[in-house]
Coordinates of C-alpha atoms and ligand atoms in Angstrom, one line a residue:
M1 CA -51.1 21.8 -38.4
R2 CA -47.7 23.6 -39.3
S3 CA -47.6 25.1 -35.5
L4 CA -48.2 21.5 -34.2
A5 CA -45.2 20.5 -36.1
L6 CA -43.0 23.5 -35.1
L7 CA -44.3 22.8 -31.7
L8 CA -43.2 19.1 -32.0
G9 CA -39.9 20.3 -33.3
V10 CA -39.2 22.6 -30.4
K11 CA -39.8 20.0 -27.8
A12 CA -37.8 17.3 -29.8
A13 CA -34.9 19.9 -29.6
C14 CA -35.3 20.4 -26.0
I15 CA -35.2 16.8 -25.2
L16 CA -32.2 16.7 -27.4
L17 CA -30.6 19.2 -25.4
V18 CA -31.6 18.0 -22.1
S19 CA -30.0 14.7 -22.8
S20 CA -26.8 16.2 -24.4
L21 CA -26.5 18.3 -21.1
S22 CA -26.9 15.2 -18.7
G23 CA -24.3 13.5 -20.8
T24 CA -21.7 16.3 -19.8
G25 CA -22.4 15.4 -15.9
A26 CA -20.7 12.0 -16.0
V27 CA -18.7 11.5 -18.8
N28 CA -19.7 8.7 -20.3
N29 CA -19.9 6.2 -17.8
S30 CA -16.3 6.4 -16.4
G31 CA -16.3 6.0 -12.9
R32 CA -20.3 6.0 -12.3
W33 CA -20.0 2.8 -10.2
W34 CA -18.2 4.8 -7.5
G35 CA -21.7 6.4 -6.5
I36 CA -22.7 2.7 -4.8
V37 CA -20.5 3.8 -1.8
N38 CA -24.0 5.0 -0.3
V39 CA -25.0 1.6 -0.4
A40 CA -22.8 0.9 2.3
S41 CA -24.3 3.6 4.7
S42 CA -28.0 2.2 4.6
S43 CA -27.7 -0.3 7.3
N44 CA -30.7 -2.6 6.3
L45 CA -28.7 -3.4 3.3
L46 CA -25.5 -4.6 5.3
T47 CA -27.6 -7.1 7.2
N48 CA -29.9 -8.2 4.4
S49 CA -27.3 -8.9 1.6
K50 CA -29.3 -10.4 -0.8
N51 CA -32.1 -10.2 -3.6
V52 CA -34.8 -7.9 -3.6
Q53 CA -33.9 -5.0 -1.4
L54 CA -30.6 -4.7 -3.4
V55 CA -32.4 -4.1 -6.9
L56 CA -34.5 -1.4 -5.3
D57 CA -31.2 0.7 -3.9
P58 CA -31.4 3.6 -6.1
S59 CA -27.7 3.8 -6.1
L60 CA -27.7 0.8 -8.2
A61 CA -29.0 2.4 -11.0
L62 CA -25.5 4.0 -11.6
L63 CA -24.2 0.5 -12.3
S64 CA -24.1 -0.9 -16.1
R65 CA -26.3 -3.9 -17.0
R66 CA -23.3 -5.6 -17.2
Q67 CA -22.1 -4.6 -13.8
R68 CA -25.4 -5.5 -12.1
R69 CA -25.1 -8.8 -13.7
L70 CA -21.6 -9.6 -11.9
I71 CA -23.3 -8.6 -8.6
R72 CA -26.3 -11.0 -9.4
Q73 CA -23.9 -13.5 -10.1
N74 CA -21.8 -13.1 -7.2
P75 CA -23.8 -13.1 -4.1
G76 CA -22.6 -11.1 -1.3
I77 CA -19.9 -9.0 -3.5
L78 CA -22.0 -6.1 -3.4
H79 CA -20.8 -5.2 0.2
A80 CA -17.3 -6.1 -0.3
I81 CA -17.3 -3.4 -3.5
A82 CA -18.9 -0.6 -1.2
A83 CA -16.5 -1.5 1.6
G84 CA -13.5 -1.5 -0.6
L85 CA -14.7 1.9 -2.0
H86 CA -15.2 3.3 1.5
T87 CA -11.9 2.2 2.7
A88 CA -10.6 3.5 -0.7
I89 CA -11.9 6.9 -0.1
K90 CA -11.0 7.1 3.3
E91 CA -6.9 6.3 2.3
C92 CA -7.2 8.9 -0.5
K93 CA -8.4 11.6 2.2
W94 CA -5.6 10.2 4.5
Q95 CA -2.9 10.4 2.0
F96 CA -3.7 13.8 0.8
R97 CA -4.8 15.5 4.0
N98 CA -1.7 18.3 4.0
R99 CA -2.0 18.8 0.2
R100 CA -4.2 21.6 -1.7
W101 CA -6.3 18.9 -3.2
N102 CA -7.4 17.0 0.0
C103 CA -9.4 14.3 -1.9
P104 CA -12.7 16.1 -1.2
T105 CA -16.0 13.9 -2.1
T106 CA -19.4 14.6 -2.1
H107 CA -22.6 13.0 -1.3
S108 CA -24.0 13.1 -5.1
P109 CA -23.7 10.0 -7.0
A110 CA -20.5 12.0 -8.5
I111 CA -18.4 11.2 -5.7
F112 CA -15.1 12.6 -6.6
G113 CA -16.5 15.4 -8.4
K114 CA -15.0 16.9 -11.7
I115 CA -11.5 15.8 -11.4
V116 CA -12.4 12.4 -12.9
N117 CA -13.2 13.8 -16.2
R118 CA -9.7 15.6 -16.2
G119 CA -6.7 13.5 -16.8
C120 CA -4.1 14.7 -14.3
R121 CA -2.2 13.1 -11.2
E122 CA -4.9 13.2 -8.9
T123 CA -7.3 11.6 -11.3
A124 CA -4.9 8.9 -11.9
F125 CA -4.8 8.4 -8.0
V126 CA -8.4 8.2 -7.6
F127 CA -8.6 5.5 -10.4
A128 CA -6.0 3.4 -9.0
I129 CA -6.9 3.6 -5.3
T130 CA -10.6 2.7 -5.8
S131 CA -9.7 -0.2 -8.0
A132 CA -7.2 -1.5 -5.5
G133 CA -10.1 -0.9 -2.9
V134 CA -12.2 -3.3 -4.7
T135 CA -9.6 -5.6 -5.5
H136 CA -8.4 -5.6 -1.7
A137 CA -12.0 -6.0 -0.5
V138 CA -12.9 -8.6 -2.5
A139 CA -10.0 -10.9 -2.0
R140 CA -10.7 -10.3 2.1
S141 CA -14.3 -11.2 1.9
C142 CA -13.6 -14.4 -0.3
S143 CA -11.5 -15.6 2.7
E144 CA -14.2 -15.0 5.1
G145 CA -16.8 -16.7 3.6
A146 CA -18.6 -13.4 2.6
I147 CA -19.2 -14.1 -0.7
E148 CA -20.9 -17.3 -2.1
S149 CA -18.8 -17.7 -5.6
C150 CA -15.3 -17.9 -3.9
T151 CA -13.5 -19.0 -1.2
C152 CA -9.7 -18.8 0.5
D153 CA -7.2 -19.5 -2.3
Y154 CA -6.4 -23.1 -1.6
R155 CA -4.3 -23.7 -4.7
R156 CA -1.1 -23.2 -2.2
R157 CA -0.9 -26.8 -1.2
G158 CA 1.8 -29.3 0.1
P159 CA 5.1 -28.6 1.0
G160 CA 6.9 -24.9 0.5
G161 CA 10.2 -25.5 1.7
P162 CA 12.4 -28.0 4.1
D163 CA 10.5 -26.9 7.0
W164 CA 7.3 -25.5 6.0
H165 CA 4.5 -26.2 4.0
W166 CA 1.5 -24.4 2.6
G167 CA -1.7 -24.4 4.7
G168 CA -4.7 -22.4 5.7
C169 CA -6.3 -20.1 4.2
S170 CA -4.5 -17.3 1.8
D171 CA -6.5 -14.6 0.7
N172 CA -7.9 -14.9 -2.8
V173 CA -6.1 -12.0 -4.4
D174 CA -6.2 -13.4 -8.1
F175 CA -10.3 -13.4 -7.6
G176 CA -10.2 -10.2 -6.1
R177 CA -8.2 -8.9 -9.1
M178 CA -10.1 -11.1 -11.7
F179 CA -12.9 -9.1 -10.5
S180 CA -12.1 -5.7 -10.0
Q181 CA -10.8 -5.9 -13.5
E182 CA -14.2 -7.0 -14.9
F183 CA -16.5 -4.9 -12.7
V184 CA -14.5 -1.7 -12.6
D185 CA -13.0 -1.5 -15.9
S186 CA -16.4 -2.4 -17.6
S187 CA -17.4 1.3 -17.1
E188 CA -14.8 2.8 -19.3
R189 CA -15.6 3.1 -22.9
G190 CA -13.6 4.4 -26.0
R191 CA -10.4 4.3 -27.7
D192 CA -8.9 7.4 -26.7
L193 CA -5.8 8.3 -24.6
R194 CA -8.2 9.3 -21.5
Y195 CA -9.5 5.5 -21.8
L196 CA -6.3 4.1 -21.9
I197 CA -4.9 6.2 -19.0
N198 CA -7.7 5.2 -16.6
L199 CA -7.5 1.5 -17.7
H200 CA -3.8 1.4 -17.0
N201 CA -4.2 3.3 -13.7
N202 CA -6.8 0.9 -12.7
E203 CA -4.4 -2.0 -13.0
A204 CA -1.9 -0.2 -11.4
G205 CA -4.1 -0.3 -8.3
R206 CA -4.9 -4.0 -8.5
M207 CA -1.1 -5.0 -9.3
T208 CA 0.0 -2.9 -6.1
V209 CA -2.5 -5.1 -3.8
S210 CA -1.1 -8.3 -5.4
S211 CA 2.4 -7.4 -5.3
E212 CA 2.4 -6.5 -2.0
M213 CA 1.1 -9.7 -0.7
R214 CA 2.9 -11.2 2.4
Q215 CA 3.8 -14.6 3.7
E216 CA 2.7 -15.3 7.0
C217 CA 3.3 -18.4 9.0
K218 CA 2.6 -20.3 12.1
C219 CA 4.6 -22.7 14.4
H220 CA 4.0 -26.0 15.0
G221 CA 5.9 -28.7 17.1
M222 CA 6.8 -29.3 20.6
S223 CA 6.3 -26.4 22.9
G224 CA 6.5 -24.0 20.3
S225 CA 10.0 -25.7 19.0
C226 CA 8.8 -24.3 15.3
T227 CA 10.1 -27.5 13.8
V228 CA 7.4 -27.2 11.4
R229 CA 5.1 -24.4 9.9
T230 CA 2.2 -23.9 8.2
C231 CA 2.6 -20.7 5.9
W232 CA -0.5 -18.6 3.6
M233 CA -0.4 -15.6 1.8
R234 CA -2.1 -12.4 3.4
L235 CA -3.2 -9.2 1.8
P236 CA -1.1 -6.1 2.7
S237 CA -2.7 -3.5 4.8
F238 CA -4.7 -1.2 2.6
R239 CA -2.2 1.5 4.5
T240 CA 0.7 -0.4 2.7
V241 CA -1.6 0.0 -0.7
G242 CA -2.2 3.9 -0.2
D243 CA 1.3 4.5 0.6
F244 CA 3.0 2.9 -2.1
L245 CA 0.1 4.5 -4.4
K246 CA 1.1 8.0 -3.3
D247 CA 4.7 7.4 -4.1
R248 CA 3.6 6.3 -7.7
F249 CA 1.5 9.8 -7.5
D250 CA 4.7 11.7 -6.9
G251 CA 6.5 9.9 -9.3
A252 CA 3.8 9.7 -12.2
S253 CA 4.5 9.5 -15.5
R254 CA 3.1 12.2 -18.4
V255 CA 2.3 10.4 -21.2
V256 CA 1.0 10.6 -24.8
Y257 CA -0.7 8.4 -27.2
A258 CA 2.2 7.0 -29.4
N259 CA 0.2 6.3 -32.8
K260 CA 3.5 4.5 -34.3
G261 CA 2.9 1.0 -35.5
S262 CA -0.6 1.0 -34.7
N263 CA -2.5 -1.8 -36.5
R264 CA -6.0 -0.6 -37.8
A265 CA -7.3 -4.2 -37.6
S266 CA -7.3 -4.2 -33.9
H267 CA -10.4 -2.8 -32.5
R268 CA -9.2 -2.4 -28.7
A269 CA -7.0 0.4 -27.8
D270 CA -3.7 -0.9 -26.9
P271 CA -2.0 0.2 -23.5
R272 CA 1.4 -0.3 -25.4
H273 CA 0.4 3.0 -27.0
L274 CA 1.5 5.0 -24.1
E275 CA 4.5 6.6 -24.3
P276 CA 6.4 9.4 -22.0
E277 CA 6.1 12.8 -23.4
N278 CA 9.1 13.5 -22.6
P279 CA 11.1 10.9 -24.8
A280 CA 14.0 11.0 -22.5
H281 CA 12.2 9.6 -19.7
K282 CA 11.7 5.7 -19.6
P283 CA 8.2 4.3 -20.5
P284 CA 5.9 3.9 -17.4
S285 CA 6.1 0.5 -16.0
A286 CA 2.6 -1.2 -15.3
M287 CA 2.9 -0.4 -11.8
D288 CA 3.2 3.5 -12.5
L289 CA 0.5 6.1 -12.3
V290 CA 0.3 8.0 -15.6
Y291 CA -1.4 11.2 -16.6
F292 CA -1.8 13.4 -19.7
E293 CA -2.5 17.1 -18.3
K294 CA -1.3 19.5 -15.9
S295 CA -2.9 19.6 -12.3
P296 CA -4.9 22.7 -11.8
N297 CA -3.3 24.8 -8.9
F298 CA -6.3 23.7 -6.4
C299 CA -5.7 27.3 -4.9
S300 CA -9.2 29.0 -5.2
Y301 CA -12.8 28.2 -5.8
N302 CA -13.8 27.4 -9.6
G303 CA -17.0 26.1 -10.2
K304 CA -16.1 25.1 -13.8
T305 CA -13.2 23.0 -12.8
G306 CA -15.1 21.8 -10.0
T307 CA -11.6 22.8 -7.3
L308 CA -13.0 23.8 -3.9
G309 CA -9.9 25.9 -3.5
T310 CA -8.0 26.2 0.0
S311 CA -10.0 28.9 1.9
G312 CA -10.9 27.8 5.3
R313 CA -8.1 25.1 5.1
T314 CA -6.3 24.5 8.6
C315 CA -2.4 25.0 7.9
N316 CA 0.5 24.7 10.0
S317 CA 2.3 27.8 10.7
S318 CA 5.5 26.3 11.5
S319 CA 5.8 23.8 8.3
P320 CA 8.1 24.5 5.4
G321 CA 6.1 22.1 3.5
L322 CA 2.9 21.9 1.5
D323 CA 0.6 21.8 4.6
G324 CA 2.5 25.1 5.8
C325 CA 0.3 28.2 5.7
E326 CA 2.5 29.8 2.8
L327 CA 1.9 27.0 0.3
L328 CA -1.2 25.8 1.6
C329 CA -3.1 29.3 1.4
C330 CA -1.2 30.2 -1.6
G331 CA 0.2 33.4 -0.3
R332 CA -3.2 34.5 0.4
G333 CA -2.3 34.5 4.2
F334 CA -4.5 33.1 7.3
K335 CA -6.2 34.0 10.1
T336 CA -5.5 32.8 13.7
R337 CA -8.0 31.6 16.2
T338 CA -7.8 30.1 19.7
E339 CA -10.0 27.1 20.6
T340 CA -10.7 25.8 23.7
V341 CA -10.6 22.0 24.1
T342 CA -11.9 19.6 27.0
E343 CA -10.3 16.2 26.9
R344 CA -10.7 13.6 29.6
C345 CA -7.4 13.2 31.5
H346 CA -5.7 11.7 34.5
C347 CA -8.0 8.8 34.4
T348 CA -7.5 6.0 37.2
F349 CA -8.7 2.5 36.8
H350 CA -10.9 1.2 39.9
W351 CA -10.9 -2.2 40.5
C352 CA -13.6 -3.6 39.2
C353 CA -14.2 -2.5 36.6
H354 CA -14.4 1.4 35.6
V355 CA -12.5 4.0 34.8
S356 CA -12.5 7.8 36.2
C357 CA -11.2 10.7 34.4
L358 CA -10.9 14.7 35.0
N359 CA -11.9 17.1 32.4
C360 CA -8.6 19.0 31.5
T361 CA -9.0 22.3 29.4
S362 CA -6.5 23.4 27.2
T363 CA -6.2 26.0 24.5
R364 CA -5.0 25.2 21.0
T365 CA -4.1 27.8 18.2
L366 CA -5.8 27.0 14.7
H367 CA -4.4 28.5 11.5
Q368 CA -6.8 29.0 8.9
C369 CA -6.3 30.0 5.0
L370 CA -8.0 33.3 4.1
Ligands
LIG401 C1 3.6 21.6 11.9 O1 5.1 21.2 11.4 C2 6.2 21.1 12.1 C3 7.2 21.0 11.4 O2 7.1 20.3 10.0 C4 6.0 19.6 12.9 O3 6.9 19.3 13.8 C5 4.2 19.8 13.4 O4 4.1 18.1 14.2 C6 3.7 20.1 13.0 N1 2.0 20.3 13.4 C7 1.0 19.6 13.3 C8 -0.1 19.7 14.2 O5 0.9 18.7 12.3
LIG402 C1 -16.4 16.3 32.7 O1 -17.2 16.8 31.7 C2 -18.4 15.7 31.2 C3 -19.4 16.3 30.1 O2 -18.9 17.9 29.8 C4 -19.4 15.8 32.6 O3 -20.3 14.8 32.0 C5 -18.3 14.8 33.6 O4 -19.1 15.2 34.7 C6 -17.5 16.0 33.6 N1 -16.4 15.4 34.7 C7 -15.7 15.7 35.9 C8 -15.1 15.1 36.6 O5 -15.9 17.1 35.8
LIG403 C1 -14.1 10.7 -20.7 C2 -14.4 10.2 -22.1 O1 -13.9 9.1 -22.6 N1 -15.2 10.5 -22.7 C3 -15.8 10.5 -24.0 C4 -17.2 10.4 -23.8 O2 -17.8 10.0 -25.3 C5 -17.6 11.4 -26.2 C6 -18.5 11.0 -27.1 O3 -19.1 9.7 -27.3 C7 -16.2 11.4 -26.2 O4 -16.2 12.8 -27.1 C8 -15.7 11.9 -24.8 O5 -14.3 12.0 -25.0

């Protein structure tokens, strides 16, 4: 009897251990929804967007109950989310292609790896760009008619100025923002500094999308005389959003939690509690990225922090910048090899309709960090 109790005790301890270990993998639910990016790659889901199949997709288990409900309530939106995430990841990799941290991703559900559990600039960028990606893709999908619960933004109606009026289909950035806020922010929990920072950066991403909206117009009138114009609001390109956020990354503010004047009755953590660490700096604006810890140097592999290191990365031997061999390889040096590439060249067009090319072979020199 006694040994049975002991056995049960041991078993219970093991279960506890396992659950606390798995808890450290994905820190709370922070960013867990990023795992659904894989939905976009399974083509059957792309063409057959509704109902049963979606529920069966294993990556949806990464979503909270609330997030799954939002997806059910907005048929068609899952694809927009997955596509937005895809675009965001591509943009992140492009913006950071020349840096030691080049936005590496994995195929596991923890797409961005351990960087998201930290609180450095790179973490801030990942939160902002993914939140912006969802906002952008959802707003665009609304105007494409791909989501049942939203349309173009038709609130802009009537005259806009002496020679133009609102018309056509404006991208529905308000819906995109609202949805992204409900969906993306709901995976953050807590009342601590990290929580506030993640929410702040999510919002900075969304605001970037809406603040970069542009007016587009079309001319009417006799033979394009443009006596009357019809105008609507168009989303910025995602490259514009990426460029903007990259600038904010470079100028990100290091913040601390300011406890002063905190109201004990308030149960929500208040973003106004973020203050610059250096009192001489001005407080971050809503569109600034914020962080609370120094970045690792990303030079060498470290399994514990999840940094891959720059060994094997291609560097530019003539660049004095971050992509130069000196900085990118962290002073370890590099090896050089030549590579033969064959490209199509001297193409000619034959009427009608084919193109013939020659094969040109050239060699190029590649430098790789040791
Ligand atoms: C390498 O750096 C130089 C100087 O910054 C630049 O002109 C050149 O385009 C770069 N090469 C590549 C392949 O990026
Ligand atoms: C060029 O290379 C391709 C594939 O390597 C080959 O199929 C093609 O015939 C070549 N073209 C010429 C003009 O040699
Ligand atoms: C990132 C984050 O908010 N982590 C928190 C997850 O929850 C544990 C305990 O519930 C906190 O200690 C962590 O700070």
